[in-house]
Amino acid sequence: MSKSEMRNKIGERIKELRKRDHITQERFALMTGINRSYLADIERGNRNFGFDTLERIINGFGITYEEFFRDM
């Protein structure tokens, strides 16, 4: 899997979990301390991001890395 494909899958997973929990981008951005437009770009697969950002996102959902990456 290419880096671009992985970015897209991670972005899709973030959006899926956020919608599952009925959380808007704006609210999730506030919850995680991530800029909303940056979060939107991550969800679309248009932005590179670091492990620190991914950790803030996963912690924002209150799940483990294993749960986040399950079925990807």
Coordinates of N, CA, C and O in Angstrom, one line a residue:
M1 N 0.8 -1.2 0.0 CA 0.0 0.0 0.0 C 0.9 1.2 0.0 O 1.8 1.3 0.8
S2 N 0.6 2.2 -0.9 CA 1.4 3.4 -1.0 C 1.1 4.3 0.2 O 0.0 4.2 0.9
K3 N 1.9 5.3 0.4 CA 1.7 6.3 1.5 C 0.4 7.1 1.2 O -0.4 7.3 2.1
S4 N 0.1 7.4 0.0 CA -1.1 8.1 -0.4 C -2.3 7.3 -0.1 O -3.3 7.8 0.5
E5 N -2.3 6.0 -0.4 CA -3.4 5.1 -0.1 C -3.6 5.0 1.4 O -4.8 5.0 1.9
M6 N -2.5 4.9 2.2 CA -2.6 4.8 3.6 C -3.2 6.1 4.2 O -4.1 6.0 5.1
R7 N -2.8 7.2 3.7 CA -3.3 8.5 4.2 C -4.8 8.6 3.9 O -5.6 9.0 4.8
N8 N -5.3 8.1 2.7 CA -6.7 8.1 2.4 C -7.5 7.2 3.3 O -8.6 7.5 3.8
K9 N -6.9 6.0 3.6 CA -7.6 5.0 4.5 C -7.7 5.6 5.9 O -8.8 5.4 6.5
I10 N -6.7 6.2 6.4 CA -6.7 6.8 7.7 C -7.7 7.9 7.8 O -8.5 8.0 8.7
G11 N -7.7 8.8 6.8 CA -8.7 9.9 6.7 C -10.1 9.4 6.7 O -11.0 9.9 7.4
E12 N -10.4 8.3 5.9 CA -11.7 7.7 5.8 C -12.1 7.1 7.2 O -13.3 7.3 7.6
R13 N -11.1 6.5 7.9 CA -11.4 5.9 9.2 C -11.8 7.0 10.2 O -12.7 6.9 11.0
I14 N -11.1 8.1 10.2 CA -11.4 9.2 11.1 C -12.8 9.7 10.8 O -13.6 9.9 11.8
K15 N -13.1 10.0 9.6 CA -14.5 10.5 9.2 C -15.5 9.5 9.7 O -16.6 9.8 10.2
E16 N -15.3 8.2 9.4 CA -16.2 7.1 9.8 C -16.5 7.1 11.3 O -17.6 7.1 11.7
L17 N -15.4 7.2 12.1 CA -15.6 7.2 13.6 C -16.2 8.5 14.1 O -17.1 8.4 15.0
R18 N -15.9 9.6 13.5 CA -16.5 10.8 13.9 C -18.0 10.9 13.6 O -18.8 11.3 14.4
K19 N -18.3 10.4 12.4 CA -19.8 10.3 12.1 C -20.5 9.3 12.9 O -21.6 9.5 13.3
R20 N -19.8 8.2 13.2 CA -20.4 7.2 14.1 C -20.8 7.8 15.4 O -21.9 7.5 16.0
D21 N -19.9 8.6 15.9 CA -20.1 9.3 17.2 C -20.9 10.6 17.2 O -21.1 11.3 18.2
H22 N -21.4 10.9 15.9 CA -22.2 12.1 15.7 C -21.5 13.4 16.2 O -22.0 14.2 16.9
I23 N -20.2 13.5 15.8 CA -19.4 14.6 16.2 C -19.0 15.4 14.9 O -18.6 14.8 13.9
T24 N -19.2 16.7 14.9 CA -18.9 17.5 13.8 C -17.4 17.7 13.7 O -16.7 17.5 14.7
Q25 N -16.9 18.1 12.6 CA -15.5 18.4 12.4 C -15.1 19.5 13.4 O -14.0 19.4 14.1
E26 N -15.9 20.5 13.5 CA -15.6 21.6 14.4 C -15.5 21.2 15.8 O -14.5 21.5 16.5
R27 N -16.4 20.4 16.3 CA -16.4 19.9 17.7 C -15.2 19.0 17.9 O -14.5 19.1 18.9
F28 N -14.9 18.1 17.0 CA -13.8 17.2 17.1 C -12.5 17.9 17.1 O -11.5 17.6 17.9
A29 N -12.4 19.0 16.3 CA -11.2 19.8 16.3 C -11.0 20.5 17.6 O -9.8 20.5 18.1
L30 N -12.0 21.0 18.2 CA -11.9 21.6 19.6 C -11.5 20.5 20.6 O -10.7 20.8 21.5
M31 N -12.1 19.3 20.5 CA -11.8 18.2 21.4 C -10.3 17.8 21.4 O -9.8 17.5 22.4
T32 N -9.7 17.9 20.2 CA -8.4 17.4 20.0 C -7.3 18.4 19.9 O -6.1 18.2 19.9
G33 N -7.8 19.7 19.8 CA -6.8 20.8 19.7 C -6.2 20.9 18.3 O -5.1 21.4 18.1
I34 N -6.9 20.3 17.3 CA -6.4 20.3 15.9 C -7.2 21.3 15.1 O -8.4 21.4 15.3
N35 N -6.6 22.1 14.3 CA -7.3 23.1 13.5 C -8.3 22.4 12.6 O -8.0 21.3 12.0
R36 N -9.5 22.9 12.5 CA -10.6 22.3 11.8 C -10.3 22.0 10.3 O -10.5 21.0 9.7
S37 N -9.7 23.0 9.7 CA -9.3 22.9 8.2 C -8.2 21.8 8.0 O -8.2 21.1 7.0
Y38 N -7.3 21.8 9.0 CA -6.3 20.7 8.9 C -6.9 19.4 9.1 O -6.6 18.4 8.4
L39 N -7.8 19.2 10.0 CA -8.5 18.0 10.2 C -9.3 17.6 9.0 O -9.3 16.4 8.5
A40 N -10.0 18.5 8.3 CA -10.7 18.3 7.1 C -9.7 17.8 6.0 O -10.1 16.8 5.3
D41 N -8.6 18.4 5.9 CA -7.6 17.9 4.9 C -7.1 16.5 5.2 O -6.9 15.7 4.3
I42 N -6.9 16.2 6.5 CA -6.5 14.8 6.9 C -7.6 13.8 6.5 O -7.3 12.8 5.9
E43 N -8.8 14.2 6.7 CA -9.9 13.3 6.4 C -10.0 13.0 4.9 O -10.4 12.0 4.4
R44 N -9.7 14.0 4.1 CA -9.7 13.9 2.6 C -8.5 13.2 2.1 O -8.4 13.0 0.9
G45 N -7.5 13.0 2.9 CA -6.2 12.4 2.5 C -5.3 13.4 1.8 O -4.4 13.0 1.1
N46 N -5.5 14.7 2.0 CA -4.8 15.7 1.4 C -3.6 16.3 2.2 O -2.9 17.2 1.8
R47 N -3.4 15.8 3.4 CA -2.4 16.3 4.3 C -1.6 15.2 4.9 O -2.1 14.1 5.3
N48 N -0.3 15.4 5.0 CA 0.6 14.6 5.8 C 0.4 15.0 7.3 O 0.1 16.1 7.6
F49 N 0.6 14.1 8.2 CA 0.5 14.4 9.6 C 1.4 13.4 10.3 O 1.9 12.4 9.8
G50 N 1.8 13.8 11.5 CA 2.7 13.1 12.3 C 2.0 12.2 13.3 O 0.8 12.2 13.5
F51 N 2.8 11.3 14.0 CA 2.3 10.4 15.0 C 1.6 11.2 16.2 O 0.6 10.7 16.7
D52 N 2.1 12.3 16.5 CA 1.5 13.1 17.6 C 0.1 13.5 17.2 O -0.8 13.4 18.1
T53 N -0.1 13.9 16.0 CA -1.5 14.3 15.6 C -2.4 13.0 15.6 O -3.5 13.1 16.0
L54 N -1.8 11.9 15.0 CA -2.6 10.7 15.0 C -3.0 10.3 16.4 O -4.1 9.9 16.7
E55 N -2.1 10.4 17.4 CA -2.3 10.0 18.7 C -3.4 10.9 19.3 O -4.3 10.4 20.0
R56 N -3.4 12.2 19.1 CA -4.5 13.1 19.6 C -5.8 12.7 19.0 O -6.8 12.8 19.7
I57 N -5.8 12.3 17.7 CA -7.1 11.9 17.1 C -7.6 10.6 17.7 O -8.8 10.5 18.1
I58 N -6.7 9.6 17.9 CA -7.1 8.3 18.5 C -7.6 8.5 19.9 O -8.6 8.0 20.3
N59 N -6.9 9.3 20.7 CA -7.3 9.6 22.0 C -8.6 10.4 22.1 O -9.4 10.2 23.0
G60 N -8.8 11.2 21.1 CA -10.1 12.0 21.0 C -11.3 11.0 20.9 O -12.4 11.3 21.4
F61 N -11.1 9.9 20.3 CA -12.2 8.9 20.1 C -12.2 8.0 21.4 O -13.2 7.2 21.5
G62 N -11.2 8.0 22.2 CA -11.2 7.2 23.4 C -11.0 5.7 23.1 O -11.6 4.8 23.7
I63 N -10.2 5.4 22.0 CA -10.0 4.1 21.6 C -8.5 3.8 21.5 O -7.7 4.7 21.6
T64 N -8.2 2.5 21.3 CA -6.8 2.1 21.2 C -6.3 2.2 19.7 O -7.2 2.3 18.8
Y65 N -5.0 2.1 19.5 CA -4.5 2.1 18.2 C -5.0 0.8 17.5 O -5.4 0.9 16.3
E66 N -5.1 -0.3 18.2 CA -5.6 -1.5 17.6 C -7.0 -1.3 17.1 O -7.4 -1.7 16.0
E67 N -7.9 -0.7 17.9 CA -9.3 -0.5 17.5 C -9.3 0.5 16.3 O -10.1 0.3 15.4
F68 N -8.5 1.5 16.3 CA -8.5 2.4 15.2 C -8.1 1.7 13.9 O -8.7 2.0 12.9
F69 N -7.1 0.9 13.9 CA -6.6 0.3 12.7 C -7.3 -1.0 12.3 O -7.0 -1.6 11.3
R70 N -8.2 -1.5 13.2 CA -8.9 -2.7 12.9 C -9.7 -2.6 11.6 O -10.3 -1.6 11.3
D71 N -9.6 -3.7 10.8 CA -10.3 -3.8 9.5 C -9.8 -2.8 8.5 O -10.5 -2.5 7.5
M72 N -8.6 -2.3 8.6 CA -8.1 -1.3 7.6 C -7.4 -2.1 6.5 O -6.5 -2.6 6.4

